[in-house]
Coordinates of C-alpha atoms and ligand atoms in Angstrom, one line a residue:
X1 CA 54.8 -49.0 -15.6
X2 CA 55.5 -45.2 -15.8
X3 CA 58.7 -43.4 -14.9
X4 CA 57.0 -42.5 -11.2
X5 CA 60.5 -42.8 -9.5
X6 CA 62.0 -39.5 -10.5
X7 CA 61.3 -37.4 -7.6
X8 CA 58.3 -34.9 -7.6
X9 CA 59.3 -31.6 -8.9
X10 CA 56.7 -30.4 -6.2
X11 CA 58.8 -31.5 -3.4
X12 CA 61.0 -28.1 -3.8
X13 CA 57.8 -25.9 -3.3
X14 CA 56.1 -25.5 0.1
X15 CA 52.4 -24.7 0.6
X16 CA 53.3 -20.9 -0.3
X17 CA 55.5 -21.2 -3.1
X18 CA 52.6 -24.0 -4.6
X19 CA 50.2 -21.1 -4.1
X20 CA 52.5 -18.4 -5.6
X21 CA 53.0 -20.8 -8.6
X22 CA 49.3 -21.5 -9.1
X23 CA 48.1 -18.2 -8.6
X24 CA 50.7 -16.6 -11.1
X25 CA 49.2 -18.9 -13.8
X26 CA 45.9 -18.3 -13.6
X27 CA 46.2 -13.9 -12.9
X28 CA 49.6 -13.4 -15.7
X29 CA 47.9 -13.6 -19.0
X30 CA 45.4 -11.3 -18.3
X31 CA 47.6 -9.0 -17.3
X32 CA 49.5 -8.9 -20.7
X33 CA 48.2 -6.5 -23.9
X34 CA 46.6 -8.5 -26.4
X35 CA 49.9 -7.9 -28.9
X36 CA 51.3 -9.6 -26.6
X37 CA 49.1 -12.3 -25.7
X38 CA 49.3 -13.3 -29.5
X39 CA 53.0 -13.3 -29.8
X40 CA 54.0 -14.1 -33.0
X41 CA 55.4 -17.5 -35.2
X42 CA 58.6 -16.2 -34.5
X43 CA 58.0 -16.3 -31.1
X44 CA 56.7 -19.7 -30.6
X45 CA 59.7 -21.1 -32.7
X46 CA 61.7 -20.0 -30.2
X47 CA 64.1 -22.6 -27.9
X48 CA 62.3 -22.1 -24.4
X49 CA 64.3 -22.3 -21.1
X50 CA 62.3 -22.9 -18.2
X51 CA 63.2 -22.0 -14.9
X52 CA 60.3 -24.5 -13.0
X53 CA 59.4 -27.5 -14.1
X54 CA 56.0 -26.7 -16.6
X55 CA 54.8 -30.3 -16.4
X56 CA 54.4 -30.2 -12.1
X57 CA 51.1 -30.5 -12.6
X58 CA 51.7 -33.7 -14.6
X59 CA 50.4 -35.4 -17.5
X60 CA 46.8 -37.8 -18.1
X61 CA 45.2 -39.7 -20.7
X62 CA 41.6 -40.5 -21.0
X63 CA 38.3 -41.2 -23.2
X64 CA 40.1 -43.8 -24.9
X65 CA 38.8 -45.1 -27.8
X66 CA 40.1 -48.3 -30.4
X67 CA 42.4 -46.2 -32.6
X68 CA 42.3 -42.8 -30.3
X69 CA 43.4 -41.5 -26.8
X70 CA 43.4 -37.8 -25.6
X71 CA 46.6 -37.1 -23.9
X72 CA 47.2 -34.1 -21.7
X73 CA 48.8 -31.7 -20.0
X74 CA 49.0 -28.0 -18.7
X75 CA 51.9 -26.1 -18.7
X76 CA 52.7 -24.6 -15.2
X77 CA 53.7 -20.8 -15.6
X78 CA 55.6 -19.2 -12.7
X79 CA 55.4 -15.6 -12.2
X80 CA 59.5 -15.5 -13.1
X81 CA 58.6 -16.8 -17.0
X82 CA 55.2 -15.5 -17.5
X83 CA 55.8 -12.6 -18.9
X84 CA 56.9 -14.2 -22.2
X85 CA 55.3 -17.4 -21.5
X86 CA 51.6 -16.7 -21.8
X87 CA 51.8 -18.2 -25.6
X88 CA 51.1 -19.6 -28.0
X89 CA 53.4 -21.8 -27.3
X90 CA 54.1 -25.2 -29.0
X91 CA 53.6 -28.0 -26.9
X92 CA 55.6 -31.6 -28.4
X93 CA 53.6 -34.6 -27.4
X94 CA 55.2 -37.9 -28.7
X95 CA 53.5 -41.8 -28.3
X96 CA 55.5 -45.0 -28.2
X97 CA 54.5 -48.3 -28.1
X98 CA 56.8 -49.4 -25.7
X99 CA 57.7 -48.1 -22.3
X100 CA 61.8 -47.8 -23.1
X101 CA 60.2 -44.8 -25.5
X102 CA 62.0 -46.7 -28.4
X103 CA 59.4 -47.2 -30.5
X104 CA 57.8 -44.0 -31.5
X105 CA 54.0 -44.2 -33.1
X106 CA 53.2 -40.8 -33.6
X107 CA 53.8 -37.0 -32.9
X108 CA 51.7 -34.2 -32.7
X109 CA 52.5 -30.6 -32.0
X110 CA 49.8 -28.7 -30.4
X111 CA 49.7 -24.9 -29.8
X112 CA 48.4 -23.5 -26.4
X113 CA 47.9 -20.4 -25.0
X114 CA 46.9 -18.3 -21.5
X115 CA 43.4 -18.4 -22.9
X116 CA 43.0 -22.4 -22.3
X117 CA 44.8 -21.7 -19.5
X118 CA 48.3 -23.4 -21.0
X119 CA 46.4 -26.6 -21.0
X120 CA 47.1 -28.9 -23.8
X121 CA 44.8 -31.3 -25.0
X122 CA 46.2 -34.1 -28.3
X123 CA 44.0 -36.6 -30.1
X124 CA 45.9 -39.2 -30.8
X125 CA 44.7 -41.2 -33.1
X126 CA 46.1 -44.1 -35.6
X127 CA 46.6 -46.3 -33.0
X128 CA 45.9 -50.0 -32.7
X129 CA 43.2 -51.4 -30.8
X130 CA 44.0 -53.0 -27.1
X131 CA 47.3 -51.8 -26.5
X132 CA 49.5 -50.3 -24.0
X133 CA 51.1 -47.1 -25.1
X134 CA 53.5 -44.5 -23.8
X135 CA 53.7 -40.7 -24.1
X136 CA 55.6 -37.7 -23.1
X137 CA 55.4 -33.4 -23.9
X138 CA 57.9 -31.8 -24.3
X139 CA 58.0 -27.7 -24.6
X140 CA 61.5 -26.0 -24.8
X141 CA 63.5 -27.4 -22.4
X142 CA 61.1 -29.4 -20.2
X143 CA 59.9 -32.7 -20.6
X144 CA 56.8 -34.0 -18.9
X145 CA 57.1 -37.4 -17.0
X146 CA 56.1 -40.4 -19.2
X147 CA 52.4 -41.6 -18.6
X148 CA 51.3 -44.5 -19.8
X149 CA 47.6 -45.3 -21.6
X150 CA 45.4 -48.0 -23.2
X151 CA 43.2 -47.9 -26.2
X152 CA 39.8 -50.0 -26.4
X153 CA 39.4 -53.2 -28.1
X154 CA 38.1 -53.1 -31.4
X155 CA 34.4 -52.9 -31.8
X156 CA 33.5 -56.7 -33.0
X157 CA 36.7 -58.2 -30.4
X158 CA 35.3 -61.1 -28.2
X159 CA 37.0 -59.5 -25.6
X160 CA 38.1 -61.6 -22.0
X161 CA 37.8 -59.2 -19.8
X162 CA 37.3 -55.3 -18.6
X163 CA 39.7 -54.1 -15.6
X164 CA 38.9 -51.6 -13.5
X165 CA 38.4 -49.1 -10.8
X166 CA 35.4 -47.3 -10.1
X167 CA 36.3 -44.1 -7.8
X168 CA 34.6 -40.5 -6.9
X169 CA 34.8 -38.0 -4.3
X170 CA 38.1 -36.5 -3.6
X171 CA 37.9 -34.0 -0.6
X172 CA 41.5 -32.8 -0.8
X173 CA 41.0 -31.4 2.8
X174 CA 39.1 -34.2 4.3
X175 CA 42.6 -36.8 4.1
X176 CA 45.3 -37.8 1.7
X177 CA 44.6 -39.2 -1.9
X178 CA 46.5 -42.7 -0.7
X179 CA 44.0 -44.2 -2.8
X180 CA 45.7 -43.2 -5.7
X181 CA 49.1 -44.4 -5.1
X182 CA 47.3 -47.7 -4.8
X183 CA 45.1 -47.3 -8.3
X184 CA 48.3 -46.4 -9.8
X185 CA 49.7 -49.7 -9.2
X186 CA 46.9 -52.0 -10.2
X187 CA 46.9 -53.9 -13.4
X188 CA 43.7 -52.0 -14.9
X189 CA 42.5 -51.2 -18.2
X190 CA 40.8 -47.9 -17.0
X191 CA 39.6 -45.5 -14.3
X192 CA 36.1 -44.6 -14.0
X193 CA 35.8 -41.6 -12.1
X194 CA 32.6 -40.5 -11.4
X195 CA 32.2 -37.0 -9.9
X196 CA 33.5 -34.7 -6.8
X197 CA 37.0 -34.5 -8.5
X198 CA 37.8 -31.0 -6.6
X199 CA 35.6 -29.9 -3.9
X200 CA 34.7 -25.9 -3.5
X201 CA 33.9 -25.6 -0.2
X202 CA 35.2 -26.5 3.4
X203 CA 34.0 -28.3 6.5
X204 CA 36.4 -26.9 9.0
X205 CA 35.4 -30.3 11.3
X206 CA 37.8 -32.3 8.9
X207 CA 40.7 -30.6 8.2
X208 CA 43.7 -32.8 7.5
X209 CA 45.4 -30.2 4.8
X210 CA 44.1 -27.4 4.1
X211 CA 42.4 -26.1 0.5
X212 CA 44.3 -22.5 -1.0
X213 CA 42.2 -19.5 -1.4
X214 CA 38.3 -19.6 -0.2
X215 CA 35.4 -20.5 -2.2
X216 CA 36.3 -20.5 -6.2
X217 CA 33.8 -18.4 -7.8
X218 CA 36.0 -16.9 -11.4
X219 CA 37.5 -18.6 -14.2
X220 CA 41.2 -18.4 -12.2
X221 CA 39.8 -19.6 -9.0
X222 CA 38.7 -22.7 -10.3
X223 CA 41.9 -22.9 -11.9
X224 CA 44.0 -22.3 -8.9
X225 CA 41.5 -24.9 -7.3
X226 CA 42.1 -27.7 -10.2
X227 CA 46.1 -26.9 -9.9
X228 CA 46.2 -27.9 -6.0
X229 CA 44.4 -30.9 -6.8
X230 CA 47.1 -31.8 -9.7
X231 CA 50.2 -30.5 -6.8
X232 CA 49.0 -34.3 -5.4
X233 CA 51.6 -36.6 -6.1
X234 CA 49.7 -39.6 -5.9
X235 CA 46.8 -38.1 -8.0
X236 CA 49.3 -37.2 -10.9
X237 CA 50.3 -41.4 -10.3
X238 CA 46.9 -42.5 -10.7
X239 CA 46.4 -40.1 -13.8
X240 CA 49.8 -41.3 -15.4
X241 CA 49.4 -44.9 -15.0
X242 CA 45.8 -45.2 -16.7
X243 CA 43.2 -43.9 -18.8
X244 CA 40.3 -41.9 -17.2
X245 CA 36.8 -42.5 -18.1
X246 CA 35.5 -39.3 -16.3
X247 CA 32.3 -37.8 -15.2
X248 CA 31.2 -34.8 -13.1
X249 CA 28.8 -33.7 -10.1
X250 CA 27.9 -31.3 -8.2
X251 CA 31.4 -29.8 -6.3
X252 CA 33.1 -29.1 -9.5
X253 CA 31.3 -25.8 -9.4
X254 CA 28.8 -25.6 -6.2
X255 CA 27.4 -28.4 -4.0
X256 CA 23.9 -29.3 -5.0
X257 CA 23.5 -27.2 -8.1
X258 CA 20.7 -28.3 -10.6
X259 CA 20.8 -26.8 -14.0
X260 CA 21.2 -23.1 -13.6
X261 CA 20.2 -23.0 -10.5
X262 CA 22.3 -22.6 -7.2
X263 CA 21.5 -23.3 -3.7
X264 CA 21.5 -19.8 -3.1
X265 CA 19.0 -19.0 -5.8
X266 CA 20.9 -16.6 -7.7
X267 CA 20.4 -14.8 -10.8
X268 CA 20.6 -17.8 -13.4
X269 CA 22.7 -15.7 -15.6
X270 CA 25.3 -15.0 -12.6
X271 CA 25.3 -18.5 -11.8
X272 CA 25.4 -19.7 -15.1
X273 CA 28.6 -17.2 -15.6
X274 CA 30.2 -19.0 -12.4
X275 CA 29.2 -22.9 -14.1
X276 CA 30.7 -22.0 -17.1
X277 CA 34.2 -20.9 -15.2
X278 CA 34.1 -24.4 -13.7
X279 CA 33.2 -26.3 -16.4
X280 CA 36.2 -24.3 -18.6
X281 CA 38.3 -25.1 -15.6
X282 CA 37.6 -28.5 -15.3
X283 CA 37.9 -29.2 -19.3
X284 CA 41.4 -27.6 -18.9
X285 CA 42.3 -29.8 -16.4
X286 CA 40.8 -33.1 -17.8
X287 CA 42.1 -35.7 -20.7
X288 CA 38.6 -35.2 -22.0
X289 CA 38.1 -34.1 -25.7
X290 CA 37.1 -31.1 -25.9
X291 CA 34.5 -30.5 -28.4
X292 CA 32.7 -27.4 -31.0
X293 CA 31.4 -26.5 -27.0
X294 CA 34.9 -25.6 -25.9
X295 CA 34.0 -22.3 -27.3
X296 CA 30.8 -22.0 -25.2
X297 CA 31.7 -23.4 -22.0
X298 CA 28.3 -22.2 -20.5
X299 CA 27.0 -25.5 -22.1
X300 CA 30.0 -28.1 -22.3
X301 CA 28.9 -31.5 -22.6
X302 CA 30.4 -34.3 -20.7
X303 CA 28.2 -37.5 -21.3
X304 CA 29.7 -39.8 -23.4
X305 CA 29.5 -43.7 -24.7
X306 CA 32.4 -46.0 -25.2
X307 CA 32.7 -49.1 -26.3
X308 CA 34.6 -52.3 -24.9
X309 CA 34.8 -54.5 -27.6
X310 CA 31.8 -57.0 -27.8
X311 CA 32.1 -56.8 -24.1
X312 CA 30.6 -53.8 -22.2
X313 CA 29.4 -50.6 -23.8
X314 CA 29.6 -48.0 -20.9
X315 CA 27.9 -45.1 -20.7
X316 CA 28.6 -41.8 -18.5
X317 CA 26.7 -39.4 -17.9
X318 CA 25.7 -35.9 -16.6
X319 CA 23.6 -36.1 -13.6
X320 CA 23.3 -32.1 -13.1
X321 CA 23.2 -29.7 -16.0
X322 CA 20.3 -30.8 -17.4
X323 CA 18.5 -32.3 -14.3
X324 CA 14.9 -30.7 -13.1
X325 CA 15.8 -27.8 -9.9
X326 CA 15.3 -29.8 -6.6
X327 CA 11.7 -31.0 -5.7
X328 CA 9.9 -29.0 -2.6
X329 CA 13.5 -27.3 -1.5
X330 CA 13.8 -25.1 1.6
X331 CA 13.3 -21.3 0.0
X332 CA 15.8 -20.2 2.8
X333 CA 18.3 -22.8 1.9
X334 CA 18.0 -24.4 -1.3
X335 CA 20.2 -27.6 -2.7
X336 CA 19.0 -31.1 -1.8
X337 CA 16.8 -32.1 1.6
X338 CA 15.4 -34.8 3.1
X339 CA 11.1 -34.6 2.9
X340 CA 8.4 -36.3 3.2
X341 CA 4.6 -35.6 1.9
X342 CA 6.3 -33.5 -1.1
X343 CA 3.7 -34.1 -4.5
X344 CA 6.3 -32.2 -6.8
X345 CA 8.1 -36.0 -6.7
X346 CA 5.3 -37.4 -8.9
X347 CA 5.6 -34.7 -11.7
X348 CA 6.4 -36.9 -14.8
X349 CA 8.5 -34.3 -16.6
X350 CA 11.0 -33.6 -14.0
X351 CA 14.4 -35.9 -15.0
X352 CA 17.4 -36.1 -13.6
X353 CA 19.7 -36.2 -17.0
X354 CA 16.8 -33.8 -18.6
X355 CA 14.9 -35.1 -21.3
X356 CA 17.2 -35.2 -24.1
X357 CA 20.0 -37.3 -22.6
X358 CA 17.5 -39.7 -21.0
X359 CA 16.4 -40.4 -24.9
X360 CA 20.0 -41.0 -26.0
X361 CA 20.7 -43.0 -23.4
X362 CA 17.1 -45.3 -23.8
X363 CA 18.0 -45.4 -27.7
X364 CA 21.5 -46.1 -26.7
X365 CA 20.7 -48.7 -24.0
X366 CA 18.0 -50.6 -26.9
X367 CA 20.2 -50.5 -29.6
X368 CA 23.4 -51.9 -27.6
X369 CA 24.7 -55.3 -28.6
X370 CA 27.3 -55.8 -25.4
X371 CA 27.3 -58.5 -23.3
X372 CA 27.2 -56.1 -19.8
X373 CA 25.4 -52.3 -20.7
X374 CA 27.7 -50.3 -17.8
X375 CA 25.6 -46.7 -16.4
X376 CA 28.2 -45.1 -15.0
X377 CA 26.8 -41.8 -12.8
X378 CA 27.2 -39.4 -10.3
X379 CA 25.0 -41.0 -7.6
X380 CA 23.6 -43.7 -6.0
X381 CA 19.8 -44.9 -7.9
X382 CA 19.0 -47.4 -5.5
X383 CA 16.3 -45.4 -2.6
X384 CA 17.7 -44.7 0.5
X385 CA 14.1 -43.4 2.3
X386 CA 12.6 -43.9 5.6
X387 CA 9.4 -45.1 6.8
X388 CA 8.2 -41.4 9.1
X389 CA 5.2 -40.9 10.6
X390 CA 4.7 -38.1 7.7
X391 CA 5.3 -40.7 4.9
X392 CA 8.0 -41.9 3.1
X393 CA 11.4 -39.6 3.4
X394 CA 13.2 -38.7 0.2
X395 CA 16.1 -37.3 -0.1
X396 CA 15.8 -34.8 -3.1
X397 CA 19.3 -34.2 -4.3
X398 CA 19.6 -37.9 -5.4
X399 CA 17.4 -39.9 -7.7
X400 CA 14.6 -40.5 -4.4
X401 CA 13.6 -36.9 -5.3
X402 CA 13.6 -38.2 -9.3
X403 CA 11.3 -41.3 -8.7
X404 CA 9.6 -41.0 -12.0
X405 CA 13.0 -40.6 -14.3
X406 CA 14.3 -43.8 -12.1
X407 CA 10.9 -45.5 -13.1
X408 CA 11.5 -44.2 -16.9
X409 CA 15.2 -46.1 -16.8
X410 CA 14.3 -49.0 -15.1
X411 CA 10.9 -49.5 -16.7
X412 CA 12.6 -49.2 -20.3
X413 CA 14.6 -52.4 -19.1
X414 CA 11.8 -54.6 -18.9
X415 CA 10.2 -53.0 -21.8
X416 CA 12.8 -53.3 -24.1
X417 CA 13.6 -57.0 -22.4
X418 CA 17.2 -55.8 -21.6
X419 CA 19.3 -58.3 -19.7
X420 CA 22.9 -57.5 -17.9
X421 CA 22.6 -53.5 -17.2
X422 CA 25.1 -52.7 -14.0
X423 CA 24.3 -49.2 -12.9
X424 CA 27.7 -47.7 -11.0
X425 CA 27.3 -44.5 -9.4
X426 CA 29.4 -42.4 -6.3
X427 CA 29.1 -39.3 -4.3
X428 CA 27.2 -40.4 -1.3
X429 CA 30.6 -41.4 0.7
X430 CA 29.7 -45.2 1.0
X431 CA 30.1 -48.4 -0.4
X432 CA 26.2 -49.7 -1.8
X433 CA 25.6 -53.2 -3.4
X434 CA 22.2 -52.7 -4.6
X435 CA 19.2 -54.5 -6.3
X436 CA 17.2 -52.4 -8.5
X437 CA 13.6 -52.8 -9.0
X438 CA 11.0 -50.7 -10.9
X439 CA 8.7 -50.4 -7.6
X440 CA 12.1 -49.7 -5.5
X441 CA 11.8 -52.7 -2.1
X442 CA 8.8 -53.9 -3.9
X443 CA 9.5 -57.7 -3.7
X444 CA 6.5 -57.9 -6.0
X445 CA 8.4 -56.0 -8.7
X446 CA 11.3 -57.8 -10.0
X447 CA 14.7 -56.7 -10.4
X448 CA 15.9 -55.9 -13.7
X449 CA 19.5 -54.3 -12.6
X450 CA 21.9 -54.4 -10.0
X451 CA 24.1 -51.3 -8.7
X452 CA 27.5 -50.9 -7.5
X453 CA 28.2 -47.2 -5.8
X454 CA 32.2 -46.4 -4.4
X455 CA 32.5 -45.0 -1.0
X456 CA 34.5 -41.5 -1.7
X457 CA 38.5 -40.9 -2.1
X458 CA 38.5 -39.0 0.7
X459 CA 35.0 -37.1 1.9
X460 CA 33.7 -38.3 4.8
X461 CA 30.3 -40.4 4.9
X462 CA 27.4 -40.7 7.1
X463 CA 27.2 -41.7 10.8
X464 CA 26.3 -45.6 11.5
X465 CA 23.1 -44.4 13.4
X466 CA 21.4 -43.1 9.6
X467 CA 23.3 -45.7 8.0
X468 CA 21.4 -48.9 9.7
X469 CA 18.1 -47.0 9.6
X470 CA 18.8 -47.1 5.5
X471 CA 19.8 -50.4 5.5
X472 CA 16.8 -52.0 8.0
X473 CA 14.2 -49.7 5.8
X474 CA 15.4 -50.9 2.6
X475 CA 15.5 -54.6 2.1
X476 CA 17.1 -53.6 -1.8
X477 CA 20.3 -52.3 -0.8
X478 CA 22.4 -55.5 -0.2
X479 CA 25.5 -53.9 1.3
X480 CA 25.9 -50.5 2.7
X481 CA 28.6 -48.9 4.5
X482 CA 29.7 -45.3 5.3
X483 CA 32.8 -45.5 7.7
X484 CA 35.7 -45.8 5.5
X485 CA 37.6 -44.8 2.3
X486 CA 38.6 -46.1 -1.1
X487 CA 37.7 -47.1 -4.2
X488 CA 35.8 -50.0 -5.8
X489 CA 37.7 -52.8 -8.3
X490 CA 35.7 -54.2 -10.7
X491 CA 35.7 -56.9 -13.1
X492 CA 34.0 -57.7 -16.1
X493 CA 34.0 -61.3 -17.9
X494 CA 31.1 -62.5 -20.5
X495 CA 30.2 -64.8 -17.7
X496 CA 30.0 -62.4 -14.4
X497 CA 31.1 -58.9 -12.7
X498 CA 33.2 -59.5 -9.8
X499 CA 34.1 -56.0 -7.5
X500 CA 35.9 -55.7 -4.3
X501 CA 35.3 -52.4 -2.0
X502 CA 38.7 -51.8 -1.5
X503 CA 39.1 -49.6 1.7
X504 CA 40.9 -47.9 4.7
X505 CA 39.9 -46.2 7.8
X506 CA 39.0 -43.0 8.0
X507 CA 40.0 -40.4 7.5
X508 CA 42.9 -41.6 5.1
X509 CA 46.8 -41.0 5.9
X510 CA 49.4 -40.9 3.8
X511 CA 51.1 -44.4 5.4
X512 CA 47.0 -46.1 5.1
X513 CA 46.7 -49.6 3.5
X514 CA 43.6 -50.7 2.2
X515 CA 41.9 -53.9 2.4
X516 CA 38.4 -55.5 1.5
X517 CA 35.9 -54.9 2.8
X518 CA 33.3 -56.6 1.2
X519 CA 33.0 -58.5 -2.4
X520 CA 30.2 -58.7 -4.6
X521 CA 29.2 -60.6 -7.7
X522 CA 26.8 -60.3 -10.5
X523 CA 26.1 -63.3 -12.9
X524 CA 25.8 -62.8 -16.5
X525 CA 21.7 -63.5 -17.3
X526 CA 20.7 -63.0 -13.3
X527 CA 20.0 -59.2 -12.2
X528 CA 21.2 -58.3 -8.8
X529 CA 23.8 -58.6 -6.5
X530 CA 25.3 -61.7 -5.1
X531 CA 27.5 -61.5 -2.1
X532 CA 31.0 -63.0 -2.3
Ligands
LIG1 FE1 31.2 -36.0 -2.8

């Protein structure tokens, strides 16, 4: 396991001191000339004393890969040392293969600089296939606590078995990341974290602590968000004990945004200024590679395919930048709502993933030689409507107000005679064990997939009195349940999936223990979900 004894560098700052530090960060570089933004060689060759520790806001790995991992970091900057600390700097990242960091693999040293924000982003690649490995950065004198990663199996391994956790939803406000300190200590090949990772706004009903600054809306608000997120001790555990497999919704920029559109119906090209401040933040803040779009973060993709061996090839994607604006929305208040009678919902060429990304992921999806084909998402796919006097309710922000992109994806199943697809998804605050049929509660239509969705982190879900009304008027939906917290372990062999909704009351303390609360199967060859 990592070094997660040594005591959090974070416990000498309070609230204000954690605000000074984060704020300092994201305001010093701009307030440097360009000379000496640049600095020079000389400069970056220079042995660095740090005053605070730069690696507070810890260390992560993720996307891994057979021979590749991305390891990162971001150098915390305090206002004391930013004024010849806004880089380039060299940043020292070293791999082991064994956790008394005797065996070093490789090193890489990266540059980084106030304009990615001092994060620090390393490829590492040449490594071997299924294996544990160790890292560690080092910049000056400061070196980062040790996390430790995994790569994939190699493409044509007959592998046993895929560990993991499926989590989303992390309202830093709304309780304690407890969930975390428990990931951290599960034997797991990876965490697949599925959107909500920072929240922007606040429901002053929950308040257990409190978020810093008001609504982010720049480039260093979003930062200063991302780096109270990271001031979480048990989020930096979970980070440094596994590889990330990582998605996004809606909260990393603005609840309920489609495309370039925001609930409030700004200008496109003000909102799409705003997006493209999150999306930097968030890639600054992520062990995600970060692509030729780095340099145009108006349009930074995030959907992705990996492979697990010959096991599972699991894909992730982006359920928002691309998707159709909301069908019939409120003009007063726009985002997602619930309607009934709306005719937009059978318009063919809406899509939630957008057109493109729904081919890749059909071509992707037919061409796929895995035993289980993992469609990993932001939300839930199974409907959650009610029978109204008006019709049918849908509720537009998730895939009810897509039906025809659902149909697309589940149609293409039978179509292309696909067998084993597990759709996981999060955001709507509740544990879901779903079947999926093309003609959603159609027991005349079969089911060709079963679904898996994890309650949140943190955010708080529904009230019991909507939550049996989904359940009685969907006879699909298997399992459903709003009123606690946690994540969802999962299990993948060539013969089944096994999961566990892992959970706590709500909302979570730091001294919560978490339990299950329900189990569910799925059998390799049988579509749908089997309870136990
Ligand atoms: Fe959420």
């Amino acid at each position: 396991m990592p070094n997660m004894k040594k005591s959090s560098p974070l416990a000498f700052l309070n609230r204000r001191d954690w605000g000074r530090a984060a704020l300092g960060l994201a305001l010093a570089p701009w307030s440097l000339s360009a000379q000496q933004a640049l600095g020079s060689p000389a400069d970056a060759q220079r042995p660095l004393r740090w005053q605070n520790d730069p690696f507070a806001l810890g260390v992560a790995s993720g996307q891994p890969r057979a021979d590749s991992v991305v390891l990162w970091t971001r150098l915390l900057v305090q206002d004391a040392d930013s004024a010849n600390k806004a880089g380039p700097l060299p940043v020292l990242c070293e791999v082991f293969a064994d956790e008394a960091l005797r065996k070093r693999v490789g090193q890489w040293t990266t540059m980084t600089s106030a304009q990615r924000g001092m994060s620090v982003h390393v490829e590492a690649k040449g490594l071997q296939p299924a294996r544990h490995y160790w890292y560690r950065f080092t910049s000056g004198s400061a070196t980062s606590p040790v996390g430790r990663t995994r790569t994939t199996p190699a493409a044509q391994d007959k592998v046993a078995s895929l560990r993991m956790v499926l989590a989303s939803c992390q309202h830093f406000e709304q309780g304690y990341f407890t969930a975390h300190r428990e990931i951290a200590q599960q034997d797991l090949d990876l965490v697949l974290f599925v959107g909500d990772y920072i929240y922007e706004s606040s429901n002053p009903r929950y308040v257990v602590r409190a978020h810093l600054g008001g609504v982010p809306q720049t480039l260093d608000e979003y930062r200063a968000r991302h780096s109270q997120y990271k001031g979480d001790a048990d989020l930096r555990a979970s980070h440094a004990a596994h590889p990330w497999v990582m998605t996004w919704d809606d909260h990393e920029v603005v609840n309920d945004y489609a495309n370039d559109r925001d609930p409030k119906f700004s200008d496109p090209q003000v909102f799409l200024r705003r997006r493209a401040a999150a999306y930097q933040a968030y890639f600054e803040h992520m062990p995600v590679r970060v692509g030729p779009d780095a340099a145009n973060p108006a349009n930074m993709r995030i959907h992705d395919r990996m492979a697990w061996g010959q096991l599972a090839d699991i894909w992730t994607l982006d359920n928002r930048q691309y998707r159709s604006y909301h069908a019939c929305p409120d003009p007063l208040k726009g985002g997602g709502r619930v309607v009934m009678g709306c005719n937009e919902l059978a318009d063919a060429q809406r899509s939630m993933l957008g057109m493109d990304q729904e081919r890749w992921l059909k071509q992707g999806l037919n061409d796929s030689q895995a035993a289980w084909k993992v469609v990993a998402q932001g939300t839930q796919m199974s409907s959650t409507g009610l029978a109204t006097p008006m019709g049918r309710s849908a509720f537009t922000d998730g895939w009810d107000g897509y039906p025809l992109a659902r149909e697309r994806f589940l149609q293409n199943i039978v179509e292309a005679k696909l067998q084993d697809v597990l759709v996981l998804g999060g955001d709507v605050h509740m544990n879901v064990a779903a079947n999926l049929r093309v003609q959603p509660n159609d027991d005349k239509s079969p089911i060709v997939a079963s679904e898996l969705v994890t309650t949140s982190i943190t955010s708080r879900g529904m009230g019991e009195t909507l939550a049996a009304q989904i359940r009685s008027n969907n006879p699909d939906i298997a399992h459903l349940r709003p009123d606690e917290r946690g994540f969802t372990w999962l299990q993948i062999t060539p013969e089944g999936v096994q999961s566990a909704f892992k959970t706590t009351a709500n909302p979570v303390q730091q001294a919560s223990a978490f339990s299950t609360q329900a189990q569910f199967a799925v059998q390799r060859g049988v579509a749908g979900v089997v309870k136990g």
